[in-house]
Amino acid sequence: MSSTDAEMAEVPEHCPGTQSEKAGKAEPCDGCPNQKICSSGKASIPDPAISVIAGKLASVKRKYLVLSGKGGVGKSTVSTLLARAFAANADTNVGLLDVDICGPSVPRIMGCEGEIVHQSGSGWSPVYVEENLSVMSIGFLLDSPKSAVIWRGPRKNGLIKQFLMEVDWGTGLDVLVIDTPPGTSDEHLSIATYLSKANIDGAILVTTPQDVSIIDVRKEIDFCKKTNIPIIGIIENMSVFVCCNCQHSSELFPKTSGGGEALANEFQIPFLGRLPMDPNLTRSCDEGKNFITDSPESPTSKFMLNLVNNLK
Ligand code: ADP
């Protein structure tokens, strides 16, 4: 058991939450060390962690969340490409934060799997993969990449909170890209709550063109609206195919089928475009390489570099 596991062990399962009228009075509260404060109503005052996290991120100039309604649509791929594309400018200091507690794939894609997180007086220091690009993943803290999958909600939320509070980004970070878990789960709500005072610039939503993904992105849009997260726009991933040899692009899904663009129009949010599917990118992610600098002429790299330019 890691030290983080040990600290989370005290959180009662099925905790009704400090904002609930049952706080401190529900059955799972019996024996909880926080029962007294929760039943007194004092716990419903905002969690001090929210201000601590806001303070930790205060000097970061721009902060983007990457969200998707479903797993497997390319959310982590977009997060990592976005970070790499920002970092392609040597004058931009970039951080990539992976809070995808049940599927932290960022360390693998960024080629830093198995790195040990170092602790200093001011918190956990991220891992540097380039001089101007640092990575912090919840995966660095888990005993195994799958260990959080079987945890109950309060324990996951406790780890997310501790993680966001402890990471020390130092000063001088220009951009922070945050990869989140897919969907609109409890963990999502925790992330939105803990980051609520951190001045997030907005969310980039990732979807594939198929209806199954689009339906879930609708929920994601609703989630952003309810939690006051501005939406920067929607990226439609893998609707266009780029040949690895001749770089010719072909449409796997005709534009007329709607997909991300129709959804963006419906909700009057910007459509950021179609990120082409490129088998070389899949390989590059599996091998932890930098696709943006290795294949700058690929339509997929150009898409990301152009996106980053437009975000400035
Ligand atoms: P998610 O984070 O949404 O679960 P991932 O980013 O892990 O999804 O992507 C799932 C798989 O699809 C990975 O193997 C990734 O390399 C691949 N992939 C995602 N987007 C692309 C793309 N545009 N071109 C090629 N492969 C892609």
CSV table of C-alpha atoms in Angstrom, one decimal, residues 2-305:
chain,number,residue,atom,x,y,z
A,2,SER,CA,1.4,3.4,-0.9
A,3,SER,CA,1.4,6.4,1.5
A,4,THR,CA,-1.5,7.8,-0.6
A,5,ASP,CA,-3.5,4.6,-0.1
A,6,ALA,CA,-3.0,4.8,3.6
A,7,GLU,CA,-4.1,8.5,3.8
A,8,MET,CA,-7.3,7.7,1.9
A,9,ALA,CA,-8.3,4.7,4.0
A,10,GLU,CA,-10.1,6.8,6.6
A,11,VAL,CA,-12.7,8.2,4.2
A,12,PRO,CA,-16.0,6.4,4.8
A,13,GLU,CA,-17.6,4.7,1.9
A,14,HIS,CA,-21.0,6.1,0.8
A,15,CYS,CA,-20.2,9.5,2.4
A,16,PRO,CA,-23.2,11.7,1.7
A,17,GLY,CA,-20.9,14.7,1.1
A,18,THR,CA,-20.4,17.8,3.2
A,19,GLN,CA,-23.1,19.8,1.2
A,20,SER,CA,-25.8,17.2,1.8
A,21,GLU,CA,-28.5,17.7,4.4
A,22,LYS,CA,-27.7,14.2,5.6
A,23,ALA,CA,-24.0,15.3,6.3
A,24,GLY,CA,-22.9,13.7,9.6
A,25,LYS,CA,-26.3,12.1,10.1
A,26,ALA,CA,-26.4,9.3,7.6
A,27,GLU,CA,-25.5,5.7,8.5
A,28,PRO,CA,-22.0,5.7,6.9
A,29,CYS,CA,-21.1,8.8,9.0
A,30,ASP,CA,-21.1,6.7,12.2
A,31,GLY,CA,-17.6,6.4,13.4
A,32,CYS,CA,-16.2,8.9,10.9
A,33,PRO,CA,-13.8,11.4,12.4
A,34,ASN,CA,-15.5,14.2,10.6
A,35,GLN,CA,-19.0,13.3,11.9
A,36,LYS,CA,-19.2,16.1,14.5
A,37,ILE,CA,-18.2,18.9,12.2
A,38,CYS,CA,-20.4,17.6,9.4
A,39,SER,CA,-23.5,17.4,11.7
A,40,SER,CA,-22.8,20.9,13.0
A,41,GLY,CA,-23.3,22.2,9.5
A,42,LYS,CA,-19.9,23.9,9.6
A,43,ALA,CA,-18.6,21.5,6.9
A,44,SER,CA,-20.9,23.0,4.3
A,45,ILE,CA,-18.6,26.0,4.1
A,46,PRO,CA,-16.5,25.7,1.0
A,47,ASP,CA,-13.7,23.1,1.2
A,48,PRO,CA,-10.4,25.0,1.9
A,49,ALA,CA,-8.7,22.8,-0.7
A,50,ILE,CA,-10.4,24.9,-3.4
A,51,SER,CA,-8.4,28.0,-2.4
A,52,VAL,CA,-5.2,26.0,-1.9
A,53,ILE,CA,-5.6,24.6,-5.4
A,54,ALA,CA,-6.4,28.0,-6.8
A,55,GLY,CA,-3.2,29.3,-5.1
A,56,LYS,CA,-1.1,26.5,-6.6
A,57,LEU,CA,-2.3,27.3,-10.1
A,58,ALA,CA,-2.5,31.1,-9.7
A,59,SER,CA,0.7,31.9,-11.7
A,60,VAL,CA,-0.2,29.6,-14.6
A,61,LYS,CA,-1.2,31.9,-17.4
A,62,ARG,CA,-3.5,29.6,-19.4
A,63,LYS,CA,-5.3,26.5,-18.2
A,64,TYR,CA,-7.3,24.1,-20.5
A,65,LEU,CA,-9.4,21.1,-19.6
A,66,VAL,CA,-9.7,18.3,-22.1
A,67,LEU,CA,-13.0,16.4,-21.8
A,68,SER,CA,-14.8,13.6,-23.6
A,69,GLY,CA,-18.1,11.9,-23.0
A,70,LYS,CA,-16.6,8.4,-23.6
A,71,GLY,CA,-13.4,6.6,-23.3
A,72,GLY,CA,-11.4,5.6,-26.4
A,73,VAL,CA,-12.3,8.7,-28.5
A,74,GLY,CA,-8.8,10.2,-28.3
A,75,LYS,CA,-9.0,12.5,-25.3
A,76,SER,CA,-5.6,11.6,-23.9
A,77,THR,CA,-4.1,11.8,-27.4
A,78,VAL,CA,-5.5,15.3,-27.9
A,79,SER,CA,-4.3,16.3,-24.4
A,80,THR,CA,-0.7,15.1,-25.1
A,81,LEU,CA,-0.7,16.6,-28.7
A,82,LEU,CA,-1.9,19.9,-27.4
A,83,ALA,CA,0.8,20.0,-24.7
A,84,ARG,CA,3.4,18.9,-27.3
A,85,ALA,CA,2.2,21.5,-29.8
A,86,PHE,CA,2.3,24.3,-27.3
A,87,ALA,CA,5.8,23.1,-26.2
A,88,ALA,CA,7.0,23.2,-29.9
A,89,ASN,CA,7.6,26.9,-29.2
A,90,ALA,CA,10.7,26.8,-27.0
A,91,ASP,CA,9.7,30.0,-25.2
A,92,THR,CA,6.4,28.4,-23.9
A,93,ASN,CA,6.6,26.5,-20.7
A,94,VAL,CA,4.0,23.8,-20.7
A,95,GLY,CA,2.6,21.5,-18.0
A,96,LEU,CA,0.4,18.4,-18.6
A,97,LEU,CA,-1.7,17.2,-15.8
A,98,ASP,CA,-3.3,13.8,-16.0
A,99,VAL,CA,-6.2,13.4,-13.6
A,100,ASP,CA,-7.7,10.4,-15.5
A,101,ILE,CA,-7.8,8.3,-12.4
A,102,CYS,CA,-9.1,5.1,-13.9
A,103,GLY,CA,-7.1,5.1,-17.1
A,104,PRO,CA,-4.0,7.3,-16.7
A,105,SER,CA,-2.4,6.7,-20.2
A,106,VAL,CA,-0.5,10.0,-20.3
A,107,PRO,CA,2.8,8.6,-18.9
A,108,ARG,CA,2.9,6.0,-21.6
A,109,ILE,CA,2.1,8.4,-24.4
A,110,MET,CA,4.7,10.9,-23.1
A,111,GLY,CA,7.3,8.2,-22.8
A,112,CYS,CA,7.7,8.6,-19.0
A,113,GLU,CA,5.9,5.5,-17.7
A,114,GLY,CA,7.2,4.3,-14.3
A,115,GLU,CA,8.8,7.6,-13.3
A,116,ILE,CA,9.1,8.3,-9.6
A,117,VAL,CA,7.5,11.5,-8.4
A,118,HIS,CA,9.9,13.6,-6.3
A,119,GLN,CA,8.7,15.5,-3.2
A,120,SER,CA,10.0,18.8,-2.1
A,121,GLY,CA,9.0,21.2,0.6
A,122,SER,CA,6.5,22.8,-1.7
A,123,GLY,CA,4.9,19.5,-3.0
A,124,TRP,CA,5.2,16.9,-5.7
A,125,SER,CA,7.4,17.9,-8.6
A,126,PRO,CA,6.3,17.0,-12.1
A,127,VAL,CA,8.5,15.0,-14.5
A,128,TYR,CA,10.3,16.8,-17.2
A,129,VAL,CA,10.1,15.2,-20.7
A,130,GLU,CA,11.5,18.3,-22.5
A,131,GLU,CA,13.2,21.3,-21.1
A,132,ASN,CA,9.9,23.3,-21.4
A,133,LEU,CA,7.4,20.4,-20.9
A,134,SER,CA,6.6,18.8,-17.6
A,135,VAL,CA,4.1,16.0,-16.9
A,136,MET,CA,2.3,15.0,-13.7
A,137,SER,CA,0.0,12.0,-13.8
A,138,ILE,CA,-2.1,10.4,-11.2
A,139,GLY,CA,-0.6,7.2,-12.7
A,140,PHE,CA,2.8,8.0,-11.1
A,141,LEU,CA,1.2,7.6,-7.7
A,142,LEU,CA,-0.8,4.4,-8.2
A,143,ASP,CA,0.7,1.0,-7.4
A,144,SER,CA,-0.5,-0.3,-10.7
A,145,PRO,CA,-2.2,1.6,-13.6
A,146,LYS,CA,-5.4,-0.3,-12.8
A,147,SER,CA,-5.5,0.1,-9.0
A,148,ALA,CA,-8.0,3.0,-8.8
A,149,VAL,CA,-10.5,1.2,-11.0
A,150,ILE,CA,-11.9,-0.8,-8.1
A,151,TRP,CA,-11.9,2.1,-5.6
A,152,ARG,CA,-15.2,3.5,-4.4
A,153,GLY,CA,-16.1,7.2,-5.1
A,154,PRO,CA,-15.0,8.9,-1.9
A,155,ARG,CA,-11.5,7.3,-2.1
A,156,LYS,CA,-11.1,8.4,-5.7
A,157,ASN,CA,-12.2,11.9,-4.9
A,158,GLY,CA,-9.9,12.1,-1.9
A,159,LEU,CA,-6.9,11.1,-4.1
A,160,ILE,CA,-8.0,13.7,-6.8
A,161,LYS,CA,-8.1,16.4,-4.2
A,162,GLN,CA,-4.8,15.5,-2.6
A,163,PHE,CA,-3.2,15.3,-6.1
A,164,LEU,CA,-4.5,18.7,-7.2
A,165,MET,CA,-3.3,20.2,-3.9
A,166,GLU,CA,0.1,18.7,-3.8
A,167,VAL,CA,1.4,19.2,-7.3
A,168,ASP,CA,3.9,22.0,-7.4
A,169,TRP,CA,4.1,23.7,-10.8
A,170,GLY,CA,6.5,26.3,-9.6
A,171,THR,CA,6.4,29.7,-11.2
A,172,GLY,CA,6.7,30.5,-14.9
A,173,LEU,CA,4.3,28.0,-16.4
A,174,ASP,CA,2.6,29.5,-19.4
A,175,VAL,CA,0.1,26.7,-20.3
A,176,LEU,CA,-1.4,23.9,-18.3
A,177,VAL,CA,-3.3,21.2,-20.1
A,178,ILE,CA,-5.5,19.0,-17.9
A,179,ASP,CA,-6.6,15.5,-19.0
A,180,THR,CA,-9.7,14.4,-17.2
A,181,PRO,CA,-11.6,11.1,-16.8
A,182,PRO,CA,-14.1,10.4,-19.5
A,183,GLY,CA,-17.8,11.0,-18.8
A,184,THR,CA,-19.6,13.0,-16.2
A,185,SER,CA,-18.9,10.9,-13.2
A,186,ASP,CA,-18.5,11.7,-9.5
A,187,GLU,CA,-14.8,12.2,-10.1
A,188,HIS,CA,-15.6,14.7,-12.8
A,189,LEU,CA,-17.7,16.7,-10.4
A,190,SER,CA,-14.8,16.7,-7.9
A,191,ILE,CA,-12.4,18.0,-10.5
A,192,ALA,CA,-14.8,20.7,-11.5
A,193,THR,CA,-15.4,21.7,-7.8
A,194,TYR,CA,-11.7,21.7,-6.9
A,195,LEU,CA,-10.8,23.8,-9.9
A,196,SER,CA,-13.8,26.1,-9.5
A,197,LYS,CA,-11.6,29.0,-8.3
A,198,ALA,CA,-8.6,28.2,-10.5
A,199,ASN,CA,-9.6,30.4,-13.4
A,200,ILE,CA,-9.7,27.7,-16.0
A,201,ASP,CA,-9.8,29.2,-19.5
A,202,GLY,CA,-12.1,26.5,-20.7
A,203,ALA,CA,-12.8,23.0,-21.9
A,204,ILE,CA,-11.9,21.4,-25.2
A,205,LEU,CA,-14.4,18.6,-25.9
A,206,VAL,CA,-13.3,15.6,-27.9
A,207,THR,CA,-15.6,13.3,-29.8
A,208,THR,CA,-15.6,10.8,-32.6
A,209,PRO,CA,-18.3,11.3,-35.3
A,210,GLN,CA,-20.4,8.3,-34.3
A,211,ASP,CA,-23.7,8.8,-32.5
A,212,VAL,CA,-22.7,6.8,-29.5
A,213,SER,CA,-20.0,9.4,-28.7
A,214,ILE,CA,-22.0,12.4,-29.8
A,215,ILE,CA,-24.8,11.5,-27.4
A,216,ASP,CA,-22.3,11.5,-24.5
A,217,VAL,CA,-20.8,14.8,-25.5
A,218,ARG,CA,-24.2,16.3,-25.1
A,219,LYS,CA,-24.1,15.3,-21.5
A,220,GLU,CA,-20.6,16.8,-21.3
A,221,ILE,CA,-21.9,20.1,-22.6
A,222,ASP,CA,-24.6,20.1,-20.1
A,223,PHE,CA,-22.1,19.3,-17.4
A,224,CYS,CA,-19.9,22.3,-18.4
A,225,LYS,CA,-22.9,24.6,-18.3
A,226,LYS,CA,-24.0,23.4,-14.9
A,227,THR,CA,-20.5,23.7,-13.4
A,228,ASN,CA,-19.7,27.0,-15.1
A,229,ILE,CA,-16.8,25.7,-17.2
A,230,PRO,CA,-16.5,27.8,-20.4
A,231,ILE,CA,-16.5,25.6,-23.5
A,232,ILE,CA,-13.7,26.5,-26.0
A,233,GLY,CA,-15.0,24.1,-28.6
A,234,ILE,CA,-15.4,20.6,-30.0
A,235,ILE,CA,-12.7,18.6,-31.8
A,236,GLU,CA,-14.0,15.7,-34.0
A,237,ASN,CA,-11.4,13.0,-33.9
A,238,MET,CA,-10.8,10.2,-36.4
A,239,SER,CA,-13.4,11.1,-39.0
A,240,VAL,CA,-10.7,11.7,-41.6
A,241,PHE,CA,-8.0,9.1,-42.5
A,242,VAL,CA,-4.5,10.1,-43.5
A,243,CYS,CA,-2.4,7.6,-45.5
A,244,CYS,CA,1.0,7.0,-43.8
A,245,ASN,CA,2.7,6.7,-47.2
A,246,CYS,CA,1.3,9.3,-49.5
A,247,GLN,CA,-0.3,11.6,-46.8
A,248,HIS,CA,-3.6,11.6,-48.8
A,249,SER,CA,-6.6,12.4,-46.6
A,250,SER,CA,-9.9,10.5,-47.1
A,251,GLU,CA,-13.1,11.0,-45.3
A,252,LEU,CA,-14.2,8.0,-43.2
A,253,PHE,CA,-17.4,9.7,-42.3
A,254,PRO,CA,-19.0,12.2,-44.7
A,255,LYS,CA,-19.5,15.7,-43.3
A,256,THR,CA,-23.2,15.4,-44.1
A,257,SER,CA,-23.6,12.8,-41.3
A,258,GLY,CA,-23.4,15.7,-38.8
A,259,GLY,CA,-21.1,14.6,-36.0
A,260,GLY,CA,-19.2,17.1,-34.0
A,261,GLU,CA,-19.8,20.0,-36.3
A,262,ALA,CA,-23.6,19.6,-36.2
A,263,LEU,CA,-23.5,19.3,-32.4
A,264,ALA,CA,-21.3,22.5,-32.2
A,265,ASN,CA,-23.8,24.3,-34.4
A,266,GLU,CA,-26.8,23.1,-32.3
A,267,PHE,CA,-25.3,24.4,-29.1
A,268,GLN,CA,-23.7,27.4,-30.7
A,269,ILE,CA,-20.2,26.5,-29.5
A,270,PRO,CA,-17.1,26.7,-31.8
A,271,PHE,CA,-16.2,23.7,-33.9
A,272,LEU,CA,-12.4,23.4,-33.7
A,273,GLY,CA,-12.2,21.0,-36.7
A,274,ARG,CA,-11.4,17.4,-37.5
A,275,LEU,CA,-8.3,15.8,-36.2
A,276,PRO,CA,-7.3,13.2,-38.8
A,277,MET,CA,-6.7,9.6,-37.9
A,278,ASP,CA,-3.1,8.8,-38.6
A,279,PRO,CA,-1.7,5.2,-37.9
A,280,ASN,CA,1.8,6.8,-37.4
A,281,LEU,CA,0.3,8.8,-34.6
A,282,THR,CA,-1.1,5.6,-32.9
A,283,ARG,CA,2.4,4.1,-33.1
A,284,SER,CA,4.1,7.2,-31.9
A,285,CYS,CA,1.7,7.3,-28.8
A,286,ASP,CA,2.4,3.7,-28.1
A,287,GLU,CA,6.1,4.3,-28.2
A,288,GLY,CA,6.0,7.5,-26.2
A,289,LYS,CA,7.5,9.6,-28.9
A,290,ASN,CA,7.0,13.2,-29.9
A,291,PHE,CA,4.7,13.1,-33.0
A,292,ILE,CA,4.6,16.8,-33.4
A,293,THR,CA,8.4,17.2,-33.9
A,294,ASP,CA,8.9,13.8,-35.5
A,295,SER,CA,6.2,14.5,-38.2
A,296,PRO,CA,5.6,18.2,-38.4
A,297,GLU,CA,4.3,17.9,-41.9
A,298,SER,CA,1.6,15.4,-41.1
A,299,PRO,CA,-2.0,16.9,-41.4
A,300,THR,CA,-2.5,15.7,-37.8
A,301,SER,CA,0.5,17.7,-36.5
A,302,LYS,CA,-0.5,20.7,-38.6
A,303,PHE,CA,-4.0,20.6,-37.2
A,304,MET,CA,-2.7,20.7,-33.6
A,305,LEU,CA,-0.1,23.4,-34.3
